[in-house]
Amino acid sequence: WHAERGAASNQYQMGVISYLGRGVVQDTGEVVRWSRIAAEQGHANAAFLLSELLLKGGNLEEGADWLRRAADLGADSAQCNIGFECYRKGVAHLGEACSWFRRVAEQGHAEAAYALACVLRDTKDYVEAASWLDRAIELTDDEETRANAQFEL
């Protein structure tokens, strides 16, 4: 009822329910429909979910557009994904990768802190890289991330 009346958070939840198949049959069409409705109202996580579905479905242009919108709306997963894309593009894009990872790392995201440290290491900023590696270790509960960060130190 709330989803039908325009509450973006409820519309997003309808998309998630359809995605997970909780109490309903999994239906990608319904996930896309509800996610798009919520994303068009500025729901960051709905925009990210929509981008992932579009990209996986081969709609690369629209998927990339929604990924960028999701990042601009503050979806940390979208910001990390863009950071990783920039990092993979190479040296010319390391500054942009740093910027995206820093946004998320400063919000307490361990994976982004670790990724930021790696980019800073690649740009030869070893002091700041070490600081972000320490921060990644503090933030994570994931043993693999912790071990990788400790190895880098």
N, CA, C and O atoms as a DFTB+ gen file, in Angstrom:
612 C
 N C O
     1  1       0.829      -1.183       0.000
     2  2       0.000       0.000       0.000
     3  2       0.873       1.247       0.000
     4  3       0.663       2.148      -0.813
     5  1       1.863       1.312       0.913
     6  2       2.749       2.478       0.954
     7  2       3.587       2.584      -0.314
     8  3       3.878       3.683      -0.786
     9  1       3.972       1.438      -0.860
    10  2       4.755       1.454      -2.098
    11  2       3.933       2.022      -3.239
    12  3       4.437       2.815      -4.035
    13  1       2.688       1.628      -3.325
    14  2       1.825       2.132      -4.385
    15  2       1.596       3.641      -4.269
    16  3       1.396       4.324      -5.273
    17  1       1.626       4.149      -3.042
    18  2       1.341       5.571      -2.816
    19  2       2.574       6.445      -2.951
    20  3       2.477       7.661      -2.788
    21  1       3.745       5.858      -3.247
    22  2       4.891       6.694      -3.577
    23  2       5.977       6.823      -2.543
    24  3       6.841       7.688      -2.694
    25  1       5.990       6.016      -1.497
    26  2       7.073       6.087      -0.517
    27  2       8.289       5.355      -1.089
    28  3       8.268       4.132      -1.231
    29  1       9.353       6.104      -1.418
    30  2      10.526       5.531      -2.093
    31  2      11.144       4.382      -1.307
    32  3      11.564       3.387      -1.897
    33  1      11.205       4.506       0.012
    34  2      11.814       3.429       0.796
    35  2      10.986       2.148       0.701
    36  3      11.544       1.051       0.668
    37  1       9.674       2.280       0.659
    38  2       8.820       1.104       0.502
    39  2       8.912       0.527      -0.906
    40  3       8.855      -0.690      -1.089
    41  1       9.051       1.392      -1.889
    42  2       9.216       0.918      -3.260
    43  2      10.525       0.142      -3.394
    44  3      10.577      -0.906      -4.038
    45  1      11.566       0.666      -2.784
    46  2      12.853      -0.040      -2.782
    47  2      12.703      -1.402      -2.116
    48  3      13.208      -2.403      -2.623
    49  1      12.014      -1.442      -0.989
    50  2      11.804      -2.710      -0.289
    51  2      11.025      -3.704      -1.146
    52  3      11.292      -4.905      -1.099
    53  1      10.075      -3.217      -1.919
    54  2       9.347      -4.105      -2.830
    55  2      10.305      -4.699      -3.858
    56  3      10.207      -5.875      -4.205
    57  1      11.222      -3.881      -4.334
    58  2      12.225      -4.372      -5.273
    59  2      13.117      -5.426      -4.638
    60  3      13.425      -6.442      -5.262
    61  1      13.531      -5.189      -3.404
    62  2      14.388      -6.143      -2.691
    63  2      13.643      -7.453      -2.453
    64  3      14.203      -8.534      -2.635
    65  1      12.390      -7.353      -2.049
    66  2      11.571      -8.556      -1.815
    67  2      11.466      -9.368      -3.102
    68  3      11.592     -10.592      -3.078
    69  1      11.237      -8.690      -4.222
    70  2      11.153      -9.380      -5.510
    71  2      12.503      -9.971      -5.896
    72  3      12.566     -11.050      -6.486
    73  1      13.567      -9.276      -5.570
    74  2      14.923      -9.753      -5.875
    75  2      15.251     -11.015      -5.084
    76  3      15.802     -11.976      -5.621
    77  1      14.905     -10.994      -3.806
    78  2      15.213     -12.124      -2.925
    79  2      14.201     -13.257      -3.033
    80  3      14.494     -14.393      -2.661
    81  1      13.021     -12.953      -3.536
    82  2      11.975     -13.962      -3.621
    83  2      11.383     -14.299      -2.264
    84  3      10.997     -15.443      -2.023
    85  1      11.309     -13.328      -1.385
    86  2      10.747     -13.542      -0.043
    87  2       9.231     -13.408      -0.084
    88  3       8.691     -12.304      -0.148
    89  1       8.557     -14.551      -0.046
    90  2       7.111     -14.552      -0.060
    91  2       6.520     -14.333      -1.442
    92  3       5.301     -14.357      -1.612
    93  1       7.375     -14.122      -2.423
    94  2       6.930     -13.941      -3.808
    95  2       7.911     -14.683      -4.713
    96  3       9.005     -15.056      -4.290
    97  1       7.510     -14.887      -5.939
    98  2       8.406     -15.490      -6.924
    99  2       9.441     -14.438      -7.324
   100  3       9.094     -13.278      -7.545
   101  1      10.709     -14.840      -7.417
   102  2      11.731     -13.900      -7.879
   103  2      11.356     -13.418      -9.274
   104  3      11.061     -14.214     -10.166
   105  1      11.374     -12.113      -9.440
   106  2      10.939     -11.542     -10.705
   107  2      11.803     -10.322     -11.018
   108  3      11.600      -9.244     -10.459
   109  1      12.764     -10.506     -11.913
   110  2      13.683      -9.421     -12.250
   111  2      12.941      -8.211     -12.798
   112  3      13.320      -7.072     -12.525
   113  1      11.891      -8.451     -13.565
   114  2      11.101      -7.340     -14.101
   115  2      10.509      -6.486     -12.995
   116  3      10.508      -5.259     -13.087
   117  1      10.005      -7.129     -11.951
   118  2       9.438      -6.392     -10.810
   119  2      10.536      -5.677     -10.024
   120  3      10.332      -4.566      -9.533
   121  1      11.692      -6.312      -9.908
   122  2      12.815      -5.660      -9.215
   123  2      13.189      -4.379      -9.949
   124  3      13.348      -3.326      -9.332
   125  1      13.327      -4.472     -11.259
   126  2      13.680      -3.305     -12.064
   127  2      12.593      -2.242     -11.944
   128  3      12.897      -1.063     -11.763
   129  1      11.342      -2.647     -12.042
   130  2      10.227      -1.688     -11.979
   131  2      10.230      -0.921     -10.665
   132  3      10.212       0.309     -10.665
   133  1      10.252      -1.652      -9.526
   134  2      10.198      -0.987      -8.227
   135  2      11.473      -0.191      -7.949
   136  3      11.412       0.907      -7.395
   137  1      12.612      -0.736      -8.328
   138  2      13.871      -0.020      -8.109
   139  2      13.905       1.275      -8.909
   140  3      14.348       2.309      -8.409
   141  1      13.442       1.218     -10.139
   142  2      13.430       2.423     -10.970
   143  2      12.512       3.494     -10.376
   144  3      12.871       4.671     -10.333
   145  1      11.339       3.084      -9.925
   146  2      10.394       4.049      -9.336
   147  2      11.027       4.729      -8.127
   148  3      10.954       5.950      -7.987
   149  1      11.652       3.936      -7.251
   150  2      12.286       4.507      -6.059
   151  2      13.514       5.335      -6.427
   152  3      13.734       6.405      -5.859
   153  1      14.315       4.847      -7.374
   154  2      15.531       5.564      -7.783
   155  2      15.196       6.916      -8.388
   156  3      15.905       7.896      -8.158
   157  1      14.121       6.971      -9.160
   158  2      13.719       8.237      -9.768
   159  2      13.299       9.269      -8.729
   160  3      13.242      10.465      -9.015
   161  1      13.003       8.795      -7.515
   162  2      12.678       9.710      -6.410
   163  2      13.907      10.024      -5.563
   164  3      13.800      10.707      -4.545
   165  1      15.076       9.529      -5.976
   166  2      16.309       9.858      -5.279
   167  2      16.748       8.859      -4.227
   168  3      17.568       9.197      -3.373
   169  1      16.232       7.646      -4.259
   170  2      16.636       6.620      -3.283
   171  2      17.961       6.015      -3.748
   172  3      18.006       5.332      -4.772
   173  1      19.040       6.263      -3.000
   174  2      20.393       5.874      -3.404
   175  2      20.551       4.371      -3.586
   176  3      21.107       3.932      -4.593
   177  1      20.076       3.576      -2.639
   178  2      20.247       2.124      -2.739
   179  2      19.405       1.535      -3.874
   180  3      19.810       0.555      -4.500
   181  1      18.255       2.115      -4.137
   182  2      17.446       1.667      -5.271
   183  2      18.172       1.968      -6.575
   184  3      18.167       1.152      -7.497
   185  1      18.790       3.131      -6.652
   186  2      19.554       3.486      -7.850
   187  2      20.712       2.513      -8.048
   188  3      21.010       2.119      -9.176
   189  1      21.364       2.126      -6.950
   190  2      22.465       1.166      -7.062
   191  2      21.961      -0.203      -7.506
   192  3      22.555      -0.825      -8.387
   193  1      20.876      -0.675      -6.907
   194  2      20.314      -1.966      -7.294
   195  2      19.902      -1.945      -8.770
   196  3      20.161      -2.899      -9.503
   197  1      19.274      -0.875      -9.192
   198  2      18.874      -0.741     -10.587
   199  2      20.100      -0.778     -11.495
   200  3      20.086      -1.434     -12.537
   201  1      21.155      -0.076     -11.102
   202  2      22.373      -0.063     -11.929
   203  2      22.952      -1.467     -12.059
   204  3      23.365      -1.867     -13.148
   205  1      22.986      -2.211     -10.969
   206  2      23.529      -3.572     -10.994
   207  2      22.714      -4.468     -11.921
   208  3      23.280      -5.240     -12.695
   209  1      21.407      -4.370     -11.847
   210  2      20.541      -5.190     -12.699
   211  2      20.706      -4.829     -14.173
   212  3      20.767      -5.710     -15.031
   213  1      20.777      -3.542     -14.459
   214  2      20.939      -3.110     -15.842
   215  2      22.288      -3.542     -16.403
   216  3      22.371      -4.004     -17.541
   217  1      23.343      -3.392     -15.606
   218  2      24.675      -3.799     -16.054
   219  2      24.744      -5.303     -16.291
   220  3      25.292      -5.754     -17.297
   221  1      24.183      -6.082     -15.357
   222  2      24.176      -7.537     -15.518
   223  2      23.332      -7.965     -16.703
   224  3      23.611      -8.986     -17.332
   225  1      22.309      -7.195     -17.006
   226  2      21.437      -7.503     -18.133
   227  2      21.981      -7.032     -19.472
   228  3      21.351      -7.240     -20.510
   229  1      23.150      -6.396     -19.454
   230  2      23.779      -5.965     -20.696
   231  2      23.452      -4.555     -21.131
   232  3      23.916      -4.115     -22.182
   233  1      22.660      -3.832     -20.347
   234  2      22.324      -2.452     -20.683
   235  2      23.391      -1.558     -20.049
   236  3      23.156      -0.905     -19.032
   237  1      24.564      -1.546     -20.677
   238  2      25.737      -0.914     -20.077
   239  2      25.620       0.601     -19.946
   240  3      26.028       1.170     -18.933
   241  1      25.075       1.246     -20.950
   242  2      24.991       2.705     -20.908
   243  2      24.054       3.184     -19.795
   244  3      24.429       4.031     -18.984
   245  1      22.844       2.641     -19.760
   246  2      21.909       3.057     -18.718
   247  2      22.378       2.591     -17.352
   248  3      22.219       3.308     -16.364
   249  1      22.954       1.396     -17.285
   250  2      23.478       0.881     -16.012
   251  2      24.569       1.777     -15.457
   252  3      24.586       2.071     -14.261
   253  1      25.487       2.218     -16.324
   254  2      26.567       3.117     -15.886
   255  2      26.008       4.456     -15.426
   256  3      26.493       5.045     -14.460
   257  1      24.982       4.929     -16.131
   258  2      24.344       6.188     -15.743
   259  2      23.729       6.080     -14.342
   260  3      23.894       6.978     -13.515
   261  1      23.023       4.980     -14.084
   262  2      22.414       4.798     -12.766
   263  2      23.474       4.560     -11.682
   264  3      23.283       4.951     -10.530
   265  1      24.582       3.923     -12.049
   266  2      25.666       3.741     -11.083
   267  2      26.205       5.101     -10.647
   268  3      26.427       5.331      -9.458
   269  1      26.413       5.986     -11.589
   270  2      26.914       7.330     -11.279
   271  2      25.887       8.100     -10.446
   272  3      26.247       8.798      -9.498
   273  1      24.610       7.969     -10.804
   274  2      23.563       8.640     -10.014
   275  2      23.533       8.105      -8.588
   276  3      23.413       8.871      -7.632
   277  1      23.642       6.782      -8.451
   278  2      23.633       6.167      -7.118
   279  2      24.810       6.689      -6.290
   280  3      24.662       6.984      -5.104
   281  1      25.968       6.799      -6.921
   282  2      27.147       7.319      -6.218
   283  2      26.927       8.770      -5.799
   284  3      27.252       9.155      -4.676
   285  1      26.376       9.566      -6.705
   286  2      26.103      10.975      -6.385
   287  2      25.066      11.114      -5.278
   288  3      25.080      12.088      -4.525
   289  1      24.163      10.134      -5.180
   290  2      23.148      10.146      -4.117
   291  2      23.699       9.645      -2.780
   292  3      23.037       9.755      -1.748
   293  1      24.921       9.092      -2.807
   294  2      25.558       8.671      -1.563
   295  2      25.604       7.177      -1.306
   296  3      25.944       6.761      -0.199
   297  1      25.271       6.358      -2.295
   298  2      25.335       4.902      -2.105
   299  2      26.801       4.480      -2.056
   300  3      27.508       4.552      -3.061
   301  1      27.257       4.037      -0.874
   302  2      28.682       3.729      -0.722
   303  2      29.142       2.596      -1.632
   304  3      30.281       2.618      -2.100
   305  1      28.299       1.615      -1.893
   306  2      28.678       0.531      -2.804
   307  2      28.902       1.068      -4.212
   308  3      29.822       0.625      -4.900
   309  1      28.089       2.001      -4.644
   310  2      28.253       2.608      -5.964
   311  2      29.547       3.412      -6.015
   312  3      30.283       3.352      -7.000
   313  1      29.821       4.160      -4.957
   314  2      31.046       4.952      -4.914
   315  2      32.275       4.051      -4.972
   316  3      33.244       4.367      -5.663
   317  1      32.241       2.933      -4.253
   318  2      33.356       1.977      -4.298
   319  2      33.494       1.385      -5.698
   320  3      34.605       1.269      -6.214
   321  1      32.385       1.014      -6.307
   322  2      32.453       0.433      -7.652
   323  2      33.074       1.403      -8.648
   324  3      33.885       1.000      -9.482
   325  1      32.705       2.665      -8.568
   326  2      33.289       3.655      -9.464
   327  2      34.775       3.819      -9.160
   328  3      35.591       3.942     -10.074
   329  1      35.123       3.819      -7.877
   330  2      36.535       3.884      -7.501
   331  2      37.330       2.730      -8.094
   332  3      38.425       2.931      -8.620
   333  1      36.777       1.514      -8.011
   334  2      37.465       0.355      -8.576
   335  2      37.577       0.459     -10.100
   336  3      38.601       0.091     -10.675
   337  1      36.527       0.960     -10.748
   338  2      36.588       1.141     -12.203
   339  2      37.694       2.119     -12.574
   340  3      38.450       1.868     -13.513
   341  1      37.796       3.218     -11.858
   342  2      38.845       4.208     -12.122
   343  2      40.225       3.595     -11.879
   344  3      41.151       3.816     -12.659
   345  1      40.357       2.839     -10.814
   346  2      41.633       2.212     -10.470
   347  2      42.073       1.252     -11.574
   348  3      43.247       1.217     -11.943
   349  1      41.124       0.475     -12.099
   350  2      41.441      -0.471     -13.173
   351  2      41.843       0.235     -14.471
   352  3      42.554      -0.342     -15.294
   353  1      41.394       1.471     -14.656
   354  2      41.727       2.207     -15.876
   355  2      43.180       2.657     -15.894
   356  3      43.715       2.974     -16.956
   357  1      43.827       2.689     -14.726
   358  2      45.256       2.977     -14.699
   359  2      45.630       4.334     -14.143
   360  3      44.818       5.055     -13.564
   361  1      46.896       4.647     -14.347
   362  2      47.545       5.801     -13.721
   363  2      46.792       7.106     -13.949
   364  3      46.677       7.919     -13.032
   365  1      46.289       7.315     -15.129
   366  2      45.620       8.586     -15.439
   367  2      44.360       8.796     -14.617
   368  3      43.865       9.919     -14.526
   369  1      43.832       7.737     -14.016
   370  2      42.567       7.832     -13.285
   371  2      42.730       7.603     -11.778
   372  3      41.737       7.481     -11.061
   373  1      43.967       7.546     -11.299
   374  2      44.185       7.268      -9.873
   375  2      43.653       8.387      -8.979
   376  3      43.160       8.116      -7.884
   377  1      43.743       9.610      -9.421
   378  2      43.224      10.724      -8.625
   379  2      41.719      10.615      -8.430
   380  3      41.207      10.862      -7.338
   381  1      41.015      10.244      -9.492
   382  2      39.571      10.072      -9.384
   383  2      39.234       8.870      -8.503
   384  3      38.292       8.919      -7.712
   385  1      40.003       7.795      -8.642
   386  2      39.796       6.623      -7.780
   387  2      39.977       7.013      -6.326
   388  3      39.178       6.627      -5.472
   389  1      41.029       7.780      -6.036
   390  2      41.283       8.256      -4.664
   391  2      40.087       9.033      -4.126
   392  3      39.653       8.832      -2.992
   393  1      39.568       9.916      -4.958
   394  2      38.451      10.754      -4.537
   395  2      37.232       9.916      -4.154
   396  3      36.610      10.154      -3.118
   397  1      36.892       8.935      -4.993
   398  2      35.727       8.100      -4.700
   399  2      35.958       7.241      -3.460
   400  3      35.083       7.151      -2.599
   401  1      37.126       6.611      -3.362
   402  2      37.398       5.772      -2.194
   403  2      37.427       6.607      -0.910
   404  3      36.953       6.156       0.133
   405  1      37.977       7.813      -0.980
   406  2      38.060       8.677       0.207
   407  2      36.663       9.026       0.726
   408  3      36.429       9.023       1.935
   409  1      35.737       9.327      -0.191
   410  2      34.356       9.646       0.217
   411  2      33.785       8.550       1.118
   412  3      33.176       8.825       2.152
   413  1      33.997       7.308       0.698
   414  2      33.410       6.183       1.422
   415  2      34.235       5.839       2.653
   416  3      33.677       5.539       3.708
   417  1      35.544       5.878       2.530
   418  2      36.431       5.546       3.651
   419  2      36.199       6.496       4.823
   420  3      36.232       6.081       5.982
   421  1      35.966       7.755       4.521
   422  2      35.734       8.734       5.583
   423  2      34.415       8.492       6.315
   424  3      34.189       9.039       7.395
   425  1      33.546       7.668       5.721
   426  2      32.294       7.280       6.382
   427  2      32.454       5.999       7.183
   428  3      31.484       5.498       7.752
   429  1      33.688       5.455       7.235
   430  2      33.937       4.270       8.043
   431  2      33.825       2.949       7.314
   432  3      33.570       1.923       7.945
   433  1      34.006       2.944       6.015
   434  2      33.904       1.737       5.200
   435  2      35.306       1.119       5.067
   436  3      36.190       1.712       4.449
   437  1      35.503      -0.071       5.648
   438  2      36.820      -0.700       5.711
   439  2      37.386      -1.021       4.332
   440  3      38.559      -0.755       4.069
   441  1      36.569      -1.589       3.453
   442  2      37.068      -1.960       2.127
   443  2      37.535      -0.729       1.354
   444  3      38.539      -0.779       0.644
   445  1      36.807       0.366       1.496
   446  2      37.199       1.602       0.815
   447  2      38.482       2.160       1.412
   448  3      39.326       2.687       0.687
   449  1      38.637       2.048       2.735
   450  2      39.870       2.515       3.384
   451  2      41.065       1.722       2.867
   452  3      42.124       2.289       2.597
   453  1      40.893       0.417       2.732
   454  2      41.967      -0.427       2.213
   455  2      42.271      -0.079       0.752
   456  3      43.435       0.035       0.368
   457  1      41.221       0.089      -0.059
   458  2      41.415       0.433      -1.470
   459  2      42.094       1.793      -1.610
   460  3      42.972       1.970      -2.455
   461  1      41.684       2.753      -0.777
   462  2      42.309       4.070      -0.797
   463  2      43.790       3.954      -0.473
   464  3      44.623       4.586      -1.122
   465  1      44.115       3.155       0.522
   466  2      45.527       2.953       0.895
   467  2      46.320       2.380      -0.280
   468  3      47.454       2.794      -0.521
   469  1      45.738       1.441      -1.002
   470  2      46.428       0.842      -2.151
   471  2      46.669       1.873      -3.256
   472  3      47.738       1.901      -3.866
   473  1      45.669       2.716      -3.506
   474  2      45.833       3.753      -4.525
   475  2      46.903       4.748      -4.082
   476  3      47.749       5.149      -4.881
   477  1      46.867       5.142      -2.822
   478  2      47.870       6.082      -2.310
   479  2      49.269       5.488      -2.389
   480  3      50.233       6.190      -2.695
   481  1      49.377       4.200      -2.113
   482  2      50.667       3.514      -2.251
   483  2      51.147       3.599      -3.695
   484  3      52.321       3.859      -3.956
   485  1      50.224       3.377      -4.629
   486  2      50.587       3.421      -6.047
   487  2      51.005       4.815      -6.499
   488  3      51.762       4.961      -7.459
   489  1      50.513       5.835      -5.805
   490  2      50.907       7.211      -6.134
   491  2      52.103       7.658      -5.298
   492  3      52.499       8.823      -5.333
   493  1      52.666       6.725      -4.553
   494  2      53.877       6.935      -3.742
   495  2      53.652       7.826      -2.521
   496  3      54.599       8.408      -1.994
   497  1      52.420       7.931      -2.078
   498  2      52.114       8.665      -0.844
   499  2      52.063       7.640       0.291
   500  3      50.994       7.276       0.780
   501  1      53.244       7.193       0.691
   502  2      53.350       6.073       1.624
   503  2      52.866       6.408       3.036
   504  3      52.321       5.545       3.724
   505  1      53.060       7.632       3.462
   506  2      52.649       8.015       4.821
   507  2      51.132       7.964       4.950
   508  3      50.607       7.359       5.885
   509  1      50.425       8.599       4.013
   510  2      48.957       8.570       4.082
   511  2      48.432       7.159       3.825
   512  3      47.431       6.748       4.411
   513  1      49.114       6.416       2.943
   514  2      48.702       5.034       2.675
   515  2      48.761       4.212       3.962
   516  3      47.838       3.451       4.248
   517  1      49.829       4.355       4.734
   518  2      49.973       3.608       5.994
   519  2      48.864       3.997       6.966
   520  3      48.328       3.147       7.677
   521  1      48.524       5.275       6.993
   522  2      47.462       5.741       7.879
   523  2      46.124       5.087       7.516
   524  3      45.376       4.664       8.398
   525  1      45.828       5.007       6.218
   526  2      44.568       4.389       5.799
   527  2      44.582       2.873       5.982
   528  3      43.537       2.270       6.225
   529  1      45.753       2.255       5.869
   530  2      45.838       0.821       6.162
   531  2      45.522       0.564       7.633
   532  3      44.792      -0.370       7.965
   533  1      46.079       1.404       8.513
   534  2      45.748       1.282       9.947
   535  2      44.250       1.436      10.164
   536  3      43.646       0.691      10.934
   537  1      43.653       2.409       9.479
   538  2      42.218       2.664       9.622
   539  2      41.401       1.470       9.116
   540  3      40.396       1.102       9.723
   541  1      41.830       0.872       8.014
   542  2      41.129      -0.302       7.477
   543  2      41.162      -1.444       8.483
   544  3      40.167      -2.145       8.668
   545  1      42.296      -1.628       9.127
   546  2      42.425      -2.687      10.142
   547  2      41.480      -2.421      11.304
   548  3      40.839      -3.343      11.808
   549  1      41.392      -1.166      11.731
   550  2      40.489      -0.795      12.830
   551  2      39.027      -1.040      12.473
   552  3      38.237      -1.457      13.320
   553  1      38.674      -0.782      11.225
   554  2      37.273      -0.807      10.811
   555  2      36.732      -2.187      10.483
   556  3      35.524      -2.409      10.565
   557  1      37.596      -3.111      10.117
   558  2      37.093      -4.359       9.562
   559  2      36.910      -5.475      10.582
   560  3      37.645      -5.591      11.563
   561  1      35.898      -6.289      10.303
   562  2      35.709      -7.549      11.018
   563  2      36.117      -8.705      10.119
   564  3      36.162      -9.859      10.545
   565  1      36.413      -8.373       8.866
   566  2      36.758      -9.378       7.867
   567  2      38.240      -9.735       7.988
   568  3      39.108      -8.874       7.846
   569  1      38.515     -10.994       8.249
   570  2      39.895     -11.439       8.451
   571  2      40.752     -11.272       7.200
   572  3      41.937     -10.953       7.298
   573  1      40.160     -11.484       6.024
   574  2      40.934     -11.348       4.788
   575  2      41.376      -9.901       4.571
   576  3      42.526      -9.649       4.212
   577  1      40.464      -8.950       4.789
   578  2      40.818      -7.538       4.650
   579  2      41.873      -7.158       5.673
   580  3      42.826      -6.447       5.354
   581  1      41.703      -7.632       6.907
   582  2      42.673      -7.339       7.961
   583  2      44.062      -7.897       7.586
   584  3      45.074      -7.209       7.720
   585  1      44.089      -9.131       7.123
   586  2      45.366      -9.757       6.762
   587  2      46.026      -9.029       5.593
   588  3      47.238      -8.814       5.602
   589  1      45.242      -8.652       4.593
   590  2      45.788      -7.911       3.450
   591  2      46.359      -6.576       3.892
   592  3      47.455      -6.202       3.472
   593  1      45.635      -5.855       4.731
   594  2      46.092      -4.560       5.216
   595  2      47.359      -4.706       6.047
   596  3      48.282      -3.904       5.903
   597  1      47.422      -5.706       6.906
   598  2      48.616      -5.912       7.724
   599  2      49.800      -6.291       6.850
   600  3      50.928      -5.881       7.124
   601  1      49.559      -7.061       5.812
   602  2      50.631      -7.433       4.877
   603  2      51.183      -6.198       4.189
   604  3      52.396      -6.073       4.027
   605  1      50.311      -5.285       3.781
   606  2      50.730      -4.066       3.087
   607  2      51.572      -3.175       3.986
   608  3      52.473      -2.482       3.513
   609  1      51.281      -3.192       5.287
   610  2      52.058      -2.378       6.228
   611  2      53.470      -2.907       6.293
   612  3      54.298      -2.368       7.027
